[in-house]
Amino acid sequence: FIAPQMYRKMIETAEQKQAELVFCNHVEWQNGKERLPKKFHFSKPLLSGTEVLKILYTQNGYCMCLLYQKKLLDEHEIRFLDGMTFAEDRLFVSSCLLYALRVGKCEETLYYYRINEKSATGRYMPMLERDIKRYQTRMQELLLSCGLQEELSYESAYRTAISGLYAIFNVCKPGSPFSMGKRMRYARKIVQDSYYQDAAKLALQNKTLTRG
């Protein structure tokens, strides 16, 4: 749910800063209480989309706590990727940042992300492993386009390796058709998959990243 006057405040920020995108802070909300405030720290009043992408790539970027300029979306034909069931919001935000020249920040907390244990992502997702790889492939294309692929190579490898764990957790969620034996075999398949193994080896070369 949103705070009163959220859109008015974000539109005012966009107009004052002539920004194409505007972020606001948000918090997770569970059982009627705030949990895990999310604040994106901008080093200056306006940043380029590429600068913000570097910040968001190591954090969770939610599309619902941004205000988007329609002209930006239409000129570059930015849309959600059809059929995606995983991280579709991150891809959308990242695509916007690839083209945005002026990104502003409203410092107030205006969005409350309600944690729902019965949400779609809390249950087994049949296409998750496919969509994990679609997400990683598209993100690599975006990072290459804006010249960040090499700089964020360790972070990218870390995300790919961790996504293998997401795939394993997925077959253990409610609604999974996998028996215990099939879950163990699936976990072994993921662990032995060179796609995840190679990413883990690269990520482990960055001791600061893996220690965190």
Tab-separated table of C-alpha atoms in Angstrom:
chain	number	residue	atom	x	y	z
A	1	PHE	CA	0.000	0.000	0.000
A	2	ILE	CA	1.091	3.578	-0.474
A	3	ALA	CA	1.421	6.615	1.758
A	4	PRO	CA	-1.045	9.494	1.337
A	5	GLN	CA	0.028	11.923	-1.365
A	6	MET	CA	2.710	9.529	-2.646
A	7	TYR	CA	2.143	10.364	-6.296
A	8	ARG	CA	1.820	14.096	-5.685
A	9	LYS	CA	5.144	14.154	-3.850
A	10	MET	CA	6.919	12.094	-6.486
A	11	ILE	CA	5.513	14.195	-9.334
A	12	GLU	CA	6.688	17.337	-7.532
A	13	THR	CA	10.171	15.819	-7.231
A	14	ALA	CA	10.181	14.905	-10.938
A	15	GLU	CA	9.142	18.425	-11.930
A	16	GLN	CA	11.601	20.160	-9.610
A	17	LYS	CA	14.524	18.052	-10.777
A	18	GLN	CA	13.361	17.564	-14.377
A	19	ALA	CA	13.898	13.851	-13.819
A	20	GLU	CA	12.813	11.002	-16.076
A	21	LEU	CA	12.682	8.562	-13.163
A	22	VAL	CA	12.069	9.227	-9.462
A	23	PHE	CA	12.748	6.801	-6.618
A	24	CYS	CA	11.315	6.886	-3.119
A	25	ASN	CA	12.166	4.899	-0.007
A	26	HIS	CA	10.021	1.931	0.988
A	27	VAL	CA	9.673	-0.539	3.820
A	28	GLU	CA	8.540	-4.113	4.047
A	29	TRP	CA	5.331	-4.528	6.044
A	30	GLN	CA	4.451	-7.736	7.870
A	31	ASN	CA	1.775	-8.446	10.496
A	32	GLY	CA	0.980	-4.770	10.853
A	33	LYS	CA	4.585	-3.755	11.523
A	34	GLU	CA	7.407	-2.220	9.547
A	35	ARG	CA	10.302	-4.501	8.676
A	36	LEU	CA	13.529	-3.922	6.757
A	37	PRO	CA	13.425	-0.311	5.534
A	38	LYS	CA	14.829	0.088	2.003
A	39	LYS	CA	16.703	3.287	1.326
A	40	PHE	CA	18.677	3.988	-1.823
A	41	HIS	CA	21.427	6.479	-1.049
A	42	PHE	CA	22.133	9.002	-3.793
A	43	SER	CA	25.473	10.797	-3.607
A	44	LYS	CA	23.993	13.881	-5.287
A	45	PRO	CA	20.512	15.240	-6.126
A	46	LEU	CA	20.518	13.800	-9.654
A	47	LEU	CA	22.245	10.725	-11.015
A	48	SER	CA	22.384	9.161	-14.451
A	49	GLY	CA	20.597	5.874	-15.013
A	50	THR	CA	23.937	4.063	-15.298
A	51	GLU	CA	25.055	5.420	-11.916
A	52	VAL	CA	21.819	4.237	-10.290
A	53	LEU	CA	22.044	0.842	-11.979
A	54	LYS	CA	25.378	0.288	-10.245
A	55	ILE	CA	23.632	0.951	-6.908
A	56	LEU	CA	20.604	-1.222	-7.580
A	57	TYR	CA	22.472	-4.155	-9.063
A	58	THR	CA	23.681	-5.191	-5.617
A	59	GLN	CA	20.332	-4.435	-3.959
A	60	ASN	CA	16.682	-5.227	-4.559
A	61	GLY	CA	15.171	-2.884	-7.111
A	62	TYR	CA	11.396	-2.784	-6.947
A	63	CYS	CA	9.476	-1.209	-9.816
A	64	MET	CA	6.621	-0.108	-7.557
A	65	CYS	CA	8.663	2.551	-5.746
A	66	LEU	CA	9.521	4.518	-8.859
A	67	LEU	CA	7.731	7.106	-10.930
A	68	TYR	CA	8.353	6.639	-14.645
A	69	GLN	CA	8.193	9.225	-17.404
A	70	LYS	CA	5.853	7.819	-20.067
A	71	LYS	CA	7.884	9.464	-22.826
A	72	LEU	CA	10.939	7.443	-21.755
A	73	LEU	CA	8.967	4.180	-21.850
A	74	ASP	CA	7.391	4.908	-25.224
A	75	GLU	CA	10.497	6.242	-26.986
A	76	HIS	CA	12.526	3.165	-26.093
A	77	GLU	CA	9.609	0.691	-26.157
A	78	ILE	CA	10.342	-0.456	-22.608
A	79	ARG	CA	7.896	-3.116	-21.452
A	80	PHE	CA	7.795	-6.050	-19.071
A	81	LEU	CA	9.136	-9.222	-20.650
A	82	ASP	CA	6.250	-11.513	-21.610
A	83	GLY	CA	5.914	-14.692	-19.596
A	84	MET	CA	8.540	-13.860	-16.966
A	85	THR	CA	7.747	-15.203	-13.491
A	86	PHE	CA	10.998	-14.197	-11.774
A	87	ALA	CA	12.679	-10.777	-11.345
A	88	GLU	CA	10.583	-9.211	-14.104
A	89	ASP	CA	10.499	-5.976	-12.097
A	90	ARG	CA	14.286	-5.788	-11.913
A	91	LEU	CA	14.583	-6.217	-15.661
A	92	PHE	CA	12.031	-3.478	-16.239
A	93	VAL	CA	13.780	-1.050	-13.864
A	94	SER	CA	17.182	-1.860	-15.349
A	95	SER	CA	15.905	-1.278	-18.896
A	96	CYS	CA	14.619	2.140	-17.842
A	97	LEU	CA	17.930	3.021	-16.215
A	98	LEU	CA	19.804	2.077	-19.375
A	99	TYR	CA	18.204	5.057	-21.155
A	100	ALA	CA	17.472	7.533	-18.345
A	101	LEU	CA	19.777	10.554	-18.189
A	102	ARG	CA	18.275	12.172	-15.080
A	103	VAL	CA	17.175	10.100	-12.070
A	104	GLY	CA	15.922	11.823	-8.935
A	105	LYS	CA	15.122	10.761	-5.395
A	106	CYS	CA	12.219	11.629	-3.085
A	107	GLU	CA	13.670	11.086	0.383
A	108	GLU	CA	10.389	10.147	2.059
A	109	THR	CA	9.192	6.598	2.701
A	110	LEU	CA	6.086	6.380	0.545
A	111	TYR	CA	5.611	2.710	-0.336
A	112	TYR	CA	4.896	-0.251	1.959
A	113	TYR	CA	5.604	-3.686	0.530
A	114	ARG	CA	3.275	-6.127	2.243
A	115	ILE	CA	4.855	-9.532	2.967
A	116	ASN	CA	2.349	-12.255	2.124
A	117	GLU	CA	3.352	-15.826	2.888
A	118	LYS	CA	0.621	-17.061	0.523
A	119	SER	CA	1.830	-15.017	-2.448
A	120	ALA	CA	2.637	-16.612	-5.818
A	121	THR	CA	6.375	-16.433	-5.125
A	122	GLY	CA	5.857	-18.351	-1.886
A	123	ARG	CA	4.676	-21.384	-3.824
A	124	TYR	CA	6.332	-23.666	-6.379
A	125	MET	CA	6.954	-21.875	-9.693
A	126	PRO	CA	7.203	-24.355	-12.605
A	127	MET	CA	9.165	-22.033	-14.907
A	128	LEU	CA	11.543	-20.567	-12.335
A	129	GLU	CA	14.780	-22.175	-13.541
A	130	ARG	CA	14.057	-21.108	-17.126
A	131	ASP	CA	13.288	-17.553	-16.025
A	132	ILE	CA	16.397	-17.349	-13.841
A	133	LYS	CA	18.535	-17.937	-16.923
A	134	ARG	CA	16.435	-15.558	-19.024
A	135	TYR	CA	16.939	-12.886	-16.380
A	136	GLN	CA	20.697	-13.416	-16.142
A	137	THR	CA	21.097	-13.385	-19.934
A	138	ARG	CA	19.107	-10.175	-20.352
A	139	MET	CA	20.935	-8.471	-17.470
A	140	GLN	CA	24.273	-9.297	-19.079
A	141	GLU	CA	23.055	-7.671	-22.291
A	142	LEU	CA	21.996	-4.546	-20.392
A	143	LEU	CA	25.266	-4.316	-18.457
A	144	LEU	CA	27.233	-4.738	-21.686
A	145	SER	CA	25.167	-1.997	-23.349
A	146	CYS	CA	26.038	0.551	-20.669
A	147	GLY	CA	29.654	-0.524	-20.187
A	148	LEU	CA	29.226	-2.078	-16.730
A	149	GLN	CA	29.691	-5.757	-17.546
A	150	GLU	CA	33.372	-5.927	-16.576
A	151	GLU	CA	33.050	-3.662	-13.540
A	152	LEU	CA	30.173	-5.710	-12.122
A	153	SER	CA	31.435	-9.118	-13.220
A	154	TYR	CA	31.896	-10.446	-9.677
A	155	GLU	CA	28.461	-9.214	-8.568
A	156	SER	CA	26.936	-10.768	-11.670
A	157	ALA	CA	28.629	-14.103	-11.009
A	158	TYR	CA	27.510	-14.000	-7.380
A	159	ARG	CA	23.904	-13.407	-8.415
A	160	THR	CA	24.043	-16.289	-10.887
A	161	ALA	CA	25.471	-18.673	-8.287
A	162	ILE	CA	22.879	-17.661	-5.680
A	163	SER	CA	20.082	-18.105	-8.204
A	164	GLY	CA	20.946	-21.811	-8.260
A	165	LEU	CA	19.912	-21.902	-4.592
A	166	TYR	CA	16.634	-20.192	-5.497
A	167	ALA	CA	15.980	-22.974	-7.984
A	168	ILE	CA	16.639	-25.623	-5.324
A	169	PHE	CA	14.452	-23.858	-2.742
A	170	ASN	CA	11.703	-23.632	-5.347
A	171	VAL	CA	11.203	-27.401	-5.616
A	172	CYS	CA	10.775	-27.541	-1.823
A	173	LYS	CA	7.982	-24.943	-1.692
A	174	PRO	CA	4.285	-25.704	-1.167
A	175	GLY	CA	2.692	-26.990	-4.347
A	176	SER	CA	5.861	-28.671	-5.580
A	177	PRO	CA	5.243	-31.985	-7.370
A	178	PHE	CA	8.757	-33.161	-6.427
A	179	SER	CA	9.065	-36.035	-3.979
A	180	MET	CA	11.935	-35.982	-1.473
A	181	GLY	CA	14.038	-38.210	-3.735
A	182	LYS	CA	13.392	-36.012	-6.774
A	183	ARG	CA	14.274	-32.920	-4.760
A	184	MET	CA	17.630	-34.395	-3.820
A	185	ARG	CA	18.362	-35.406	-7.421
A	186	TYR	CA	17.345	-31.960	-8.658
A	187	ALA	CA	19.601	-30.267	-6.089
A	188	ARG	CA	22.499	-32.461	-7.216
A	189	LYS	CA	21.826	-31.537	-10.846
A	190	ILE	CA	21.911	-27.815	-10.046
A	191	VAL	CA	25.101	-28.104	-7.983
A	192	GLN	CA	26.825	-29.991	-10.810
A	193	ASP	CA	25.580	-27.657	-13.558
A	194	SER	CA	28.561	-25.810	-15.081
A	195	TYR	CA	26.348	-22.709	-15.492
A	196	TYR	CA	26.210	-22.292	-11.716
A	197	GLN	CA	29.615	-23.840	-10.964
A	198	ASP	CA	31.516	-21.412	-13.200
A	199	ALA	CA	29.668	-18.456	-11.685
A	200	ALA	CA	30.465	-19.609	-8.161
A	201	LYS	CA	34.157	-19.998	-8.966
A	202	LEU	CA	34.333	-16.456	-10.339
A	203	ALA	CA	32.391	-14.993	-7.413
A	204	LEU	CA	34.695	-16.707	-4.921
A	205	GLN	CA	37.643	-14.816	-6.381
A	206	ASN	CA	36.215	-11.684	-4.777
A	207	LYS	CA	36.691	-12.342	-1.057
A	208	THR	CA	34.963	-9.112	0.012
A	209	LEU	CA	31.827	-9.946	-1.940
A	210	THR	CA	31.534	-13.564	-0.800
A	211	ARG	CA	32.346	-12.681	2.808
A	212	GLY	CA	29.429	-10.213	2.799
